[in-house]
Amino acid sequence: MQTKITLAESQIPTRWYNVIADLPAPPAPVLHPGTGKPVTPADMLPLFPPGLLEQEMSGERWIPIPGEVRSIYQLWRPSPLYRAHRLEQALGTPARIYYKYEGVSPAGSHKPNTAVPQAYYNKIAGTRRIATETGAGQWGSSMALAAQMFGLECTVYMVKVSFEQKPYRKSMMQLWGAEVIASPSPRTKAGRAILEADPRSPGSLGIAISEAVEDAVSREDTRYALGSVLNHVCLHQTVIGLEAKEQLALAGDYPDVVLGCHGGGSNFAGIAFPFVADKAAGKQVRLVAVEPSSCPTLTKGVYAFDFGDTARMAPIAKMYTLGHDFMPPGIHAGGLRYHGASPLVSQLVNAGIVEARAVGQLACFEAAVLFARSEAIIPAPESSHAIRGAIDEALRAKEEGKERVILFNLSGHGHVDMAAYDAYFAGKLEDFDYPAEKVRESLAHLPKVAV
Ligand SMILES: Cc1ncc(COP(=O)(O)O)c(C=O)c1O
């Protein structure tokens, strides 16, 4: 029985899959944060290079992957698909569980799948420097390495609580040549305003995005990069699901359910979007995004137009949101603490094509420990949400006495997150359901838009 299902380098996808071609309705327009009117490519050019803007707005089903990008993908792609024989045994389930392992990338997660093309399209557009933000440090380290590969400078605004808790992610970014700044910082107007109101602010992804956007628009040679949420980011991540489909076909299987953890939506999009096309063609497959109950964007947020950042400088998008001034609690899956969600994932949830569920962090760590003790890989705390979701599906299959094929994305390893495991074993972690009245408070500040 095969455990690891691998593909040759020549089988790295040559095209990304664009889910917009298979949506039941066109996506809602993205609005300018100042005027509230639909953005034009000219509005966005100070932030993103033309190649990425084209992809952001394209309705083409397939978009070619440039040779320069594929040759860097070859450093770790195709990533392996594993059959979780040992986890199945530990659960005593009749389900067949598969996981796609994105922790084999140099940064240890799926994030380089988009960092590399983002650096490439910036390089060919003449950008010299990238400004970006990072929550837990996974995205920042991925962008740092991609910028390094294309000879770009890189400045990363890192959410302060992670900057202090995750010194090794900072070291990785510095090793790959990036400048790392704790956010909120005195370097930007947005950062100074937050610090004046609360000098001890732990920061948030929304604040760090404001700082990076302000940095990018204030310098001619600099553009901005985002590690999730946007259409082009979800597009780049579809290499995950495209490969997984080939690998499952080699194993002679097709999933009944596909799961991914959900922060801004990119790794979930990566594994799930290529199956949306099948669903549109009549195949039975469930697609499930799993989010933390402490930051329940898809399950407790509203589907509305909102700003992508705290300082209201980023474009306004229609998405599930908890409100742009939502202050997430300091849970250990830092990469899942974002107030919004990918507009594409949001539209699919709203249309009933994608399901969402929220899980508590203790149940996730319990799942991660069982996974590490059966499959050996130590998962990133973010990825443990997908594991929890997959285990629950497998246990339900056991209860019902049914065979079920489960595919999930193991978006990264947790080697730089051992402090989170220490806290779990020391009994220091708690579950936290974000209170409904707090959500209502944040939602009172949604922008009024005319569309
Ligand atoms: C390992 C890992 N998985 C998942 C995520 C969540 O992001 P997204 O929802 O964009 O995949 C992150 C974000 O930093 C991450 O580091």
Tab-separated table of C-alpha atoms and ligand atoms in Angstrom:
chain	number	residue	atom	x	y	z
A	1	MET	CA	0.000	0.000	0.000
A	2	GLN	CA	1.406	3.342	-1.079
A	3	THR	CA	1.927	5.991	1.630
A	4	LYS	CA	3.487	8.825	-0.345
A	5	ILE	CA	2.088	9.599	-3.779
A	6	THR	CA	4.575	11.715	-5.694
A	7	LEU	CA	4.771	13.318	-9.124
A	8	ALA	CA	7.813	14.123	-11.272
A	9	GLU	CA	9.050	17.725	-11.595
A	10	SER	CA	7.816	17.662	-15.177
A	11	GLN	CA	4.303	17.258	-13.744
A	12	ILE	CA	4.313	20.597	-11.908
A	13	PRO	CA	1.229	22.327	-13.326
A	14	THR	CA	1.898	24.602	-16.284
A	15	ARG	CA	-1.271	26.651	-15.648
A	16	TRP	CA	-3.065	28.066	-12.638
A	17	TYR	CA	-6.829	27.488	-12.408
A	18	ASN	CA	-8.990	30.602	-12.144
A	19	VAL	CA	-12.224	29.798	-10.284
A	20	ILE	CA	-13.874	33.031	-11.544
A	21	ALA	CA	-14.613	31.149	-14.785
A	22	ASP	CA	-16.824	28.713	-12.866
A	23	LEU	CA	-18.587	31.059	-10.419
A	24	PRO	CA	-22.404	31.127	-10.594
A	25	ALA	CA	-22.285	34.975	-10.909
A	26	PRO	CA	-19.555	37.526	-11.644
A	27	PRO	CA	-17.628	38.712	-8.558
A	28	ALA	CA	-18.755	41.963	-6.892
A	29	PRO	CA	-16.632	44.993	-7.802
A	30	VAL	CA	-13.765	46.081	-5.551
A	31	LEU	CA	-14.229	49.676	-4.353
A	32	HIS	CA	-11.796	52.545	-3.842
A	33	PRO	CA	-11.319	53.257	-0.087
A	34	GLY	CA	-11.524	57.016	-0.655
A	35	THR	CA	-14.319	57.388	-3.219
A	36	GLY	CA	-16.333	54.197	-2.690
A	37	LYS	CA	-16.396	53.794	-6.512
A	38	PRO	CA	-15.181	50.632	-8.313
A	39	VAL	CA	-11.379	50.652	-8.536
A	40	THR	CA	-9.673	50.937	-11.900
A	41	PRO	CA	-6.352	49.287	-12.786
A	42	ALA	CA	-4.799	52.804	-12.640
A	43	ASP	CA	-5.900	53.135	-8.973
A	44	MET	CA	-4.145	49.883	-8.134
A	45	LEU	CA	-0.896	50.344	-10.080
A	46	PRO	CA	0.953	52.049	-7.186
A	47	LEU	CA	0.288	48.885	-5.171
A	48	PHE	CA	0.543	45.993	-7.641
A	49	PRO	CA	2.428	45.403	-10.915
A	50	PRO	CA	0.439	45.027	-14.174
A	51	GLY	CA	0.937	41.229	-14.400
A	52	LEU	CA	-0.741	40.674	-11.023
A	53	LEU	CA	-3.508	43.220	-11.682
A	54	GLU	CA	-4.383	41.410	-14.911
A	55	GLN	CA	-4.664	38.162	-12.974
A	56	GLU	CA	-6.703	39.850	-10.237
A	57	MET	CA	-9.332	40.869	-12.774
A	58	SER	CA	-9.101	38.026	-15.302
A	59	GLY	CA	-12.038	35.772	-16.133
A	60	GLU	CA	-9.856	33.279	-18.090
A	61	ARG	CA	-10.168	29.753	-16.725
A	62	TRP	CA	-6.465	28.898	-17.173
A	63	ILE	CA	-3.476	31.225	-16.714
A	64	PRO	CA	0.011	30.068	-17.796
A	65	ILE	CA	2.711	29.763	-15.125
A	66	PRO	CA	5.912	31.511	-16.323
A	67	GLY	CA	8.982	29.282	-16.766
A	68	GLU	CA	10.981	31.381	-14.252
A	69	VAL	CA	8.328	30.664	-11.607
A	70	ARG	CA	8.099	26.951	-12.417
A	71	SER	CA	11.867	26.602	-12.167
A	72	ILE	CA	11.756	27.965	-8.600
A	73	TYR	CA	8.707	25.802	-7.803
A	74	GLN	CA	10.992	22.866	-8.726
A	75	LEU	CA	12.904	23.430	-5.483
A	76	TRP	CA	10.026	21.815	-3.570
A	77	ARG	CA	7.150	21.051	-5.947
A	78	PRO	CA	5.350	18.805	-6.690
A	79	SER	CA	4.649	18.454	-2.982
A	80	PRO	CA	3.798	14.944	-1.771
A	81	LEU	CA	0.300	13.617	-1.175
A	82	TYR	CA	0.199	11.250	1.783
A	83	ARG	CA	-2.260	8.517	2.594
A	84	ALA	CA	-2.685	8.792	6.380
A	85	HIS	CA	-2.639	5.038	7.064
A	86	ARG	CA	-1.468	5.479	10.647
A	87	LEU	CA	-3.968	8.193	11.512
A	88	GLU	CA	-6.762	6.052	10.016
A	89	GLN	CA	-5.639	3.177	12.226
A	90	ALA	CA	-5.459	5.356	15.329
A	91	LEU	CA	-9.021	6.535	14.662
A	92	GLY	CA	-10.307	3.082	13.695
A	93	THR	CA	-12.142	4.662	10.797
A	94	PRO	CA	-13.247	3.087	7.513
A	95	ALA	CA	-12.466	6.463	5.856
A	96	ARG	CA	-9.464	6.856	3.571
A	97	ILE	CA	-7.662	10.045	4.606
A	98	TYR	CA	-5.222	11.845	2.292
A	99	TYR	CA	-3.269	15.007	3.000
A	100	LYS	CA	-1.329	17.278	0.709
A	101	TYR	CA	1.813	18.403	2.521
A	102	GLU	CA	2.870	21.990	1.810
A	103	GLY	CA	5.370	22.075	4.691
A	104	VAL	CA	8.089	20.860	2.273
A	105	SER	CA	8.619	24.394	0.922
A	106	PRO	CA	11.757	26.235	2.128
A	107	ALA	CA	9.665	28.522	4.369
A	108	GLY	CA	7.652	25.555	5.661
A	109	SER	CA	4.209	26.415	4.285
A	110	HIS	CA	2.108	26.993	1.162
A	111	LYS	CA	2.915	30.722	1.145
A	112	PRO	CA	5.896	30.577	-1.292
A	113	ASN	CA	3.497	29.294	-4.008
A	114	THR	CA	2.334	32.896	-4.362
A	115	ALA	CA	5.353	34.795	-3.000
A	116	VAL	CA	7.451	33.565	-5.931
A	117	PRO	CA	5.106	34.694	-8.736
A	118	GLN	CA	4.442	37.964	-6.875
A	119	ALA	CA	8.189	38.677	-6.761
A	120	TYR	CA	8.527	37.640	-10.418
A	121	TYR	CA	5.782	39.961	-11.744
A	122	ASN	CA	7.195	42.808	-9.640
A	123	LYS	CA	10.688	42.189	-10.959
A	124	ILE	CA	9.615	42.308	-14.607
A	125	ALA	CA	7.633	45.507	-13.922
A	126	GLY	CA	10.762	47.241	-12.553
A	127	THR	CA	9.799	47.244	-8.855
A	128	ARG	CA	12.917	47.502	-6.649
A	129	ARG	CA	11.449	47.006	-3.213
A	130	ILE	CA	8.472	45.149	-1.668
A	131	ALA	CA	6.607	46.236	1.473
A	132	THR	CA	4.441	43.631	3.123
A	133	GLU	CA	3.035	42.545	6.463
A	134	THR	CA	3.086	39.266	8.326
A	135	GLY	CA	1.059	37.816	11.165
A	136	ALA	CA	2.772	34.731	12.487
A	137	GLY	CA	5.754	35.165	10.170
A	138	GLN	CA	4.977	32.475	7.585
A	139	TRP	CA	4.067	34.960	4.874
A	140	GLY	CA	6.879	37.382	5.718
A	141	SER	CA	9.483	34.632	5.520
A	142	SER	CA	8.040	33.407	2.204
A	143	MET	CA	8.071	36.906	0.714
A	144	ALA	CA	11.603	37.487	2.031
A	145	LEU	CA	12.898	34.376	0.279
A	146	ALA	CA	11.043	35.116	-2.970
A	147	ALA	CA	12.319	38.725	-3.001
A	148	GLN	CA	15.824	37.388	-2.434
A	149	MET	CA	15.508	35.045	-5.427
A	150	PHE	CA	14.638	37.937	-7.721
A	151	GLY	CA	17.080	40.485	-6.206
A	152	LEU	CA	14.370	42.701	-4.650
A	153	GLU	CA	14.604	44.497	-1.316
A	154	CYS	CA	11.887	43.558	1.177
A	155	THR	CA	10.498	45.255	4.300
A	156	VAL	CA	8.121	43.251	6.493
A	157	TYR	CA	5.801	44.807	9.102
A	158	MET	CA	5.354	41.989	11.604
A	159	VAL	CA	2.445	41.983	14.084
A	160	LYS	CA	4.121	42.938	17.382
A	161	VAL	CA	2.834	40.031	19.453
A	162	SER	CA	4.366	37.565	16.951
A	163	PHE	CA	7.541	39.658	16.620
A	164	GLU	CA	8.024	39.093	20.344
A	165	GLN	CA	6.763	35.472	20.487
A	166	LYS	CA	8.403	34.175	17.294
A	167	PRO	CA	12.006	35.384	17.178
A	168	TYR	CA	13.041	32.614	14.788
A	169	ARG	CA	10.597	33.626	12.057
A	170	LYS	CA	12.182	37.089	12.292
A	171	SER	CA	15.637	35.486	12.006
A	172	MET	CA	14.535	33.561	8.895
A	173	MET	CA	13.349	36.774	7.227
A	174	GLN	CA	16.621	38.502	8.099
A	175	LEU	CA	18.622	35.527	6.819
A	176	TRP	CA	16.789	35.845	3.490
A	177	GLY	CA	17.736	39.527	3.449
A	178	ALA	CA	14.552	41.293	4.612
A	179	GLU	CA	14.168	44.190	7.040
A	180	VAL	CA	11.664	43.299	9.806
A	181	ILE	CA	9.750	45.955	11.761
A	182	ALA	CA	7.424	45.342	14.734
A	183	SER	CA	3.936	46.691	13.961
A	184	PRO	CA	2.445	49.072	15.037
A	185	SER	CA	5.641	51.060	14.385
A	186	PRO	CA	6.575	54.745	14.550
A	187	ARG	CA	7.656	54.459	10.885
A	188	THR	CA	4.189	55.124	9.415
A	189	LYS	CA	1.309	57.508	10.096
A	190	ALA	CA	-1.026	54.538	10.612
A	191	GLY	CA	1.391	52.971	13.133
A	192	ARG	CA	1.921	56.258	15.014
A	193	ALA	CA	-1.845	56.803	15.365
A	194	ILE	CA	-2.312	53.351	16.893
A	195	LEU	CA	0.673	53.818	19.249
A	196	GLU	CA	-0.639	57.186	20.423
A	197	ALA	CA	-3.984	55.609	21.319
A	198	ASP	CA	-2.397	52.526	22.890
A	199	PRO	CA	1.407	52.450	23.287
A	200	ARG	CA	1.176	48.765	24.253
A	201	SER	CA	-0.939	47.676	21.293
A	202	PRO	CA	-0.091	44.032	20.407
A	203	GLY	CA	-0.827	44.857	16.769
A	204	SER	CA	-3.055	43.014	14.324
A	205	LEU	CA	-2.900	41.921	10.730
A	206	GLY	CA	-5.259	44.792	9.813
A	207	ILE	CA	-2.845	47.354	11.321
A	208	ALA	CA	0.256	45.774	9.742
A	209	ILE	CA	-1.474	45.837	6.325
A	210	SER	CA	-2.165	49.576	6.794
A	211	GLU	CA	1.521	50.182	7.520
A	212	ALA	CA	2.759	48.177	4.535
A	213	VAL	CA	0.264	49.816	2.149
A	214	GLU	CA	1.249	53.292	3.397
A	215	ASP	CA	4.938	52.423	2.963
A	216	ALA	CA	4.332	51.194	-0.607
A	217	VAL	CA	2.289	54.184	-1.782
A	218	SER	CA	4.748	56.655	-0.278
A	219	ARG	CA	7.719	55.388	-2.350
A	220	GLU	CA	8.095	55.275	-6.135
A	221	ASP	CA	10.354	52.197	-6.115
A	222	THR	CA	8.142	50.123	-3.807
A	223	ARG	CA	5.071	47.981	-4.287
A	224	TYR	CA	2.894	46.099	-1.846
A	225	ALA	CA	2.392	42.332	-1.577
A	226	LEU	CA	-0.377	40.469	0.238
A	227	GLY	CA	-0.093	36.829	1.288
A	228	SER	CA	-3.765	35.875	1.154
A	229	VAL	CA	-7.325	37.072	0.413
A	230	LEU	CA	-6.824	38.507	-3.101
A	231	ASN	CA	-7.900	36.704	-6.282
A	232	HIS	CA	-4.373	36.424	-7.687
A	233	VAL	CA	-3.110	34.901	-4.437
A	234	CYS	CA	-5.855	32.254	-4.468
A	235	LEU	CA	-5.076	31.666	-8.155
A	236	HIS	CA	-1.383	30.950	-7.480
A	237	GLN	CA	-2.261	28.511	-4.715
A	238	THR	CA	-4.297	26.303	-7.063
A	239	VAL	CA	-1.102	24.364	-7.869
A	240	ILE	CA	-1.899	22.551	-4.597
A	241	GLY	CA	-5.285	21.215	-5.675
A	242	LEU	CA	-4.237	20.603	-9.290
A	243	GLU	CA	-1.383	18.378	-8.154
A	244	ALA	CA	-3.546	16.683	-5.518
A	245	LYS	CA	-6.116	15.724	-8.157
A	246	GLU	CA	-3.425	14.038	-10.276
A	247	GLN	CA	-2.051	12.268	-7.228
A	248	LEU	CA	-5.465	11.029	-6.087
A	249	ALA	CA	-6.118	9.744	-9.598
A	250	LEU	CA	-2.852	7.757	-9.333
A	251	ALA	CA	-4.187	6.288	-6.088
A	252	GLY	CA	-7.474	5.503	-7.863
A	253	ASP	CA	-9.513	7.725	-5.536
A	254	TYR	CA	-11.672	10.853	-5.658
A	255	PRO	CA	-12.580	12.831	-2.510
A	256	ASP	CA	-16.026	12.979	-0.929
A	257	VAL	CA	-14.842	15.941	1.116
A	258	VAL	CA	-11.966	18.430	0.759
A	259	LEU	CA	-10.883	20.538	3.744
A	260	GLY	CA	-8.467	23.361	4.451
A	261	CYS	CA	-7.927	25.731	7.356
A	262	HIS	CA	-9.128	29.252	6.729
A	263	GLY	CA	-7.435	32.526	7.641
A	264	GLY	CA	-7.656	34.811	4.626
A	265	GLY	CA	-8.588	31.859	2.434
A	266	SER	CA	-5.556	31.163	0.255
A	267	ASN	CA	-4.544	27.618	1.216
A	268	PHE	CA	-8.187	26.581	1.342
A	269	ALA	CA	-8.650	28.092	-2.136
A	270	GLY	CA	-5.516	26.252	-3.266
A	271	ILE	CA	-6.777	22.808	-2.347
A	272	ALA	CA	-10.512	23.381	-2.971
A	273	PHE	CA	-10.923	25.634	-6.026
A	274	PRO	CA	-9.865	23.027	-8.609
A	275	PHE	CA	-12.765	20.907	-7.300
A	276	VAL	CA	-15.268	23.751	-7.808
A	277	ALA	CA	-14.974	23.112	-11.544
A	278	ASP	CA	-15.927	19.448	-10.950
A	279	LYS	CA	-18.813	20.469	-8.719
A	280	ALA	CA	-20.045	22.859	-11.399
A	281	ALA	CA	-19.929	19.890	-13.811
A	282	GLY	CA	-22.164	17.848	-11.483
A	283	LYS	CA	-19.645	15.878	-9.351
A	284	GLN	CA	-20.558	15.248	-5.707
A	285	VAL	CA	-17.788	16.696	-3.540
A	286	ARG	CA	-18.070	18.742	-0.343
A	287	LEU	CA	-15.657	21.624	0.195
A	288	VAL	CA	-15.176	22.679	3.842
A	289	ALA	CA	-13.251	25.691	5.188
A	290	VAL	CA	-12.286	25.321	8.868
A	291	GLU	CA	-11.710	28.486	10.917
A	292	PRO	CA	-10.986	29.237	14.596
A	293	SER	CA	-13.982	29.955	16.847
A	294	SER	CA	-11.995	32.929	18.225
A	295	CYS	CA	-11.956	34.575	14.769
A	296	PRO	CA	-15.120	33.221	13.147
A	297	THR	CA	-15.216	35.276	9.951
A	298	LEU	CA	-17.152	32.859	7.734
A	299	THR	CA	-19.464	31.450	10.400
A	300	LYS	CA	-20.321	34.581	12.449
A	301	GLY	CA	-19.349	37.493	10.194
A	302	VAL	CA	-21.614	39.205	7.669
A	303	TYR	CA	-21.290	39.131	3.879
A	304	ALA	CA	-20.799	42.835	3.197
A	305	PHE	CA	-18.451	45.427	1.746
A	306	ASP	CA	-15.614	46.223	4.150
A	307	PHE	CA	-12.091	47.617	4.212
A	308	GLY	CA	-9.227	45.153	4.021
A	309	ASP	CA	-7.276	46.969	6.761
A	310	THR	CA	-7.722	48.871	10.000
A	311	ALA	CA	-6.688	52.348	8.790
A	312	ARG	CA	-9.116	52.123	5.817
A	313	MET	CA	-6.422	52.571	3.185
A	314	ALA	CA	-6.813	49.212	1.451
A	315	PRO	CA	-9.598	48.673	-1.104
A	316	ILE	CA	-13.142	47.794	0.005
A	317	ALA	CA	-14.226	44.289	-0.976
A	318	LYS	CA	-17.421	42.283	-0.602
A	319	MET	CA	-16.534	39.490	1.766
A	320	TYR	CA	-17.429	37.835	5.027
A	321	THR	CA	-16.099	40.176	7.692
A	322	LEU	CA	-16.040	40.701	11.442
A	323	GLY	CA	-15.443	44.428	10.849
A	324	HIS	CA	-12.125	46.062	9.941
A	325	ASP	CA	-11.515	47.246	13.533
A	326	PHE	CA	-12.046	43.726	14.925
A	327	MET	CA	-9.273	43.009	17.444
A	328	PRO	CA	-8.671	39.273	17.453
A	329	PRO	CA	-7.657	37.557	20.677
A	330	GLY	CA	-4.038	36.342	20.806
A	331	ILE	CA	-4.608	32.717	19.842
A	332	HIS	CA	-1.696	30.591	18.790
A	333	ALA	CA	-2.750	30.136	15.183
A	334	GLY	CA	-1.614	33.699	14.411
A	335	GLY	CA	-2.048	33.199	10.659
A	336	LEU	CA	-5.803	32.751	11.119
A	337	ARG	CA	-6.427	36.069	12.901
A	338	TYR	CA	-7.822	38.199	10.082
A	339	HIS	CA	-11.141	40.077	10.159
A	340	GLY	CA	-12.007	39.397	6.522
A	341	ALA	CA	-11.900	36.561	4.006
A	342	SER	CA	-11.105	36.066	0.365
A	343	PRO	CA	-13.962	37.585	-1.686
A	344	LEU	CA	-13.914	34.451	-3.878
A	345	VAL	CA	-14.180	32.048	-0.945
A	346	SER	CA	-16.850	34.351	0.542
A	347	GLN	CA	-18.907	34.282	-2.647
A	348	LEU	CA	-18.694	30.481	-2.778
A	349	VAL	CA	-19.777	30.193	0.879
A	350	ASN	CA	-22.653	32.600	0.252
A	351	ALA	CA	-23.714	30.581	-2.804
A	352	GLY	CA	-23.707	27.344	-0.767
A	353	ILE	CA	-20.881	25.806	-2.830
A	354	VAL	CA	-18.404	25.895	0.072
A	355	GLU	CA	-19.268	25.032	3.699
A	356	ALA	CA	-17.644	26.665	6.719
A	357	ARG	CA	-17.188	25.481	10.287
A	358	ALA	CA	-15.491	26.925	13.344
A	359	VAL	CA	-13.440	24.911	15.846
A	360	GLY	CA	-11.848	25.723	19.209
A	361	GLN	CA	-8.079	25.831	19.647
A	362	LEU	CA	-7.923	23.078	22.299
A	363	ALA	CA	-9.669	20.599	19.977
A	364	CYS	CA	-7.187	21.627	17.263
A	365	PHE	CA	-4.127	21.053	19.422
A	366	GLU	CA	-5.560	17.693	20.512
A	367	ALA	CA	-5.902	16.795	16.813
A	368	ALA	CA	-2.387	18.078	16.043
A	369	VAL	CA	-0.869	15.939	18.806
A	370	LEU	CA	-2.701	12.815	17.609
A	371	PHE	CA	-1.529	13.602	14.074
A	372	ALA	CA	2.116	14.103	15.125
A	373	ARG	CA	2.039	10.871	17.128
A	374	SER	CA	0.591	8.833	14.267
A	375	GLU	CA	1.834	10.502	11.051
A	376	ALA	CA	5.005	11.970	12.650
A	377	ILE	CA	4.795	15.407	11.010
A	378	ILE	CA	4.442	18.315	13.464
A	379	PRO	CA	1.727	20.551	12.017
A	380	ALA	CA	1.577	24.341	12.106
A	381	PRO	CA	-1.116	25.471	14.579
A	382	GLU	CA	-3.013	26.967	11.606
A	383	SER	CA	-2.998	23.639	9.760
A	384	SER	CA	-4.274	21.836	12.868
A	385	HIS	CA	-7.709	23.311	12.115
A	386	ALA	CA	-7.848	21.315	8.876
A	387	ILE	CA	-6.694	18.210	10.748
A	388	ARG	CA	-9.486	18.686	13.307
A	389	GLY	CA	-11.992	19.016	10.482
A	390	ALA	CA	-10.665	15.897	8.742
A	391	ILE	CA	-10.632	13.834	11.949
A	392	ASP	CA	-14.231	14.822	12.688
A	393	GLU	CA	-15.235	13.697	9.171
A	394	ALA	CA	-13.400	10.394	9.687
A	395	LEU	CA	-15.070	9.823	13.064
A	396	ARG	CA	-18.464	10.510	11.533
A	397	ALA	CA	-17.704	7.955	8.799
A	398	LYS	CA	-16.875	5.470	11.577
A	399	GLU	CA	-20.137	6.185	13.414
A	400	GLU	CA	-22.104	5.761	10.211
A	401	GLY	CA	-20.058	2.706	9.187
A	402	LYS	CA	-19.375	4.322	5.810
A	403	GLU	CA	-16.320	4.483	3.592
A	404	ARG	CA	-15.439	8.090	2.892
A	405	VAL	CA	-12.516	9.653	1.026
A	406	ILE	CA	-11.191	12.691	2.857
A	407	LEU	CA	-8.600	15.076	1.424
A	408	PHE	CA	-7.144	17.906	3.443
A	409	ASN	CA	-4.386	20.425	3.036
A	410	LEU	CA	-1.606	20.296	5.601
A	411	SER	CA	-0.585	23.873	4.914
A	412	GLY	CA	2.642	23.934	6.928
A	413	HIS	CA	4.874	22.444	9.597
A	414	GLY	CA	5.090	23.760	13.140
A	415	HIS	CA	8.852	23.649	13.734
A	416	VAL	CA	8.939	27.362	14.494
A	417	ASP	CA	5.756	27.169	16.572
A	418	MET	CA	6.943	24.940	19.391
A	419	ALA	CA	6.155	27.651	21.972
A	420	ALA	CA	2.486	27.096	21.110
A	421	TYR	CA	2.819	23.349	21.784
A	422	ASP	CA	4.649	24.109	25.062
A	423	ALA	CA	1.767	26.384	26.100
A	424	TYR	CA	-0.735	23.656	25.198
A	425	PHE	CA	1.078	20.995	27.225
A	426	ALA	CA	1.440	23.420	30.165
A	427	GLY	CA	-2.362	23.826	30.185
A	428	LYS	CA	-2.048	27.530	29.400
A	429	LEU	CA	-4.327	27.593	26.361
A	430	GLU	CA	-8.025	28.285	26.523
A	431	ASP	CA	-10.902	28.133	24.094
A	432	PHE	CA	-12.410	31.439	23.185
A	433	ASP	CA	-15.673	31.974	21.331
A	434	TYR	CA	-15.606	35.494	19.995
A	435	PRO	CA	-18.673	37.147	21.618
A	436	ALA	CA	-21.584	37.994	19.343
A	437	GLU	CA	-21.944	41.516	20.839
A	438	LYS	CA	-18.297	42.288	19.993
A	439	VAL	CA	-18.956	41.221	16.417
A	440	ARG	CA	-22.056	43.465	16.335
A	441	GLU	CA	-19.977	46.409	17.649
A	442	SER	CA	-17.352	46.028	14.904
A	443	LEU	CA	-19.986	45.590	12.234
A	444	ALA	CA	-21.521	48.972	13.123
A	445	HIS	CA	-18.427	50.546	11.488
A	446	LEU	CA	-18.780	48.956	8.052
A	447	PRO	CA	-18.420	51.491	5.221
A	448	LYS	CA	-21.605	52.781	3.596
A	449	VAL	CA	-21.401	51.970	-0.103
A	450	ALA	CA	-23.674	52.745	-3.002
A	451	VAL	CA	-23.437	49.389	-4.848
B	1	LIG	C1	0.742	27.370	7.827
B	1	LIG	C2	-0.371	28.334	7.544
B	1	LIG	N1	-1.571	27.841	7.181
B	1	LIG	C3	-2.602	28.658	6.929
B	1	LIG	C4	-2.488	30.031	7.044
B	1	LIG	C5	-3.696	30.875	6.810
B	1	LIG	O1	-3.673	31.644	5.681
B	1	LIG	P1	-4.596	31.338	4.424
B	1	LIG	O2	-6.002	31.269	4.920
B	1	LIG	O3	-4.359	32.460	3.493
B	1	LIG	O4	-4.144	30.051	3.861
B	1	LIG	C6	-1.259	30.597	7.401
B	1	LIG	C7	-1.099	32.054	7.471
B	1	LIG	O5	-0.116	32.591	7.849
B	1	LIG	C8	-0.178	29.724	7.652
B	1	LIG	O6	1.008	30.199	8.010
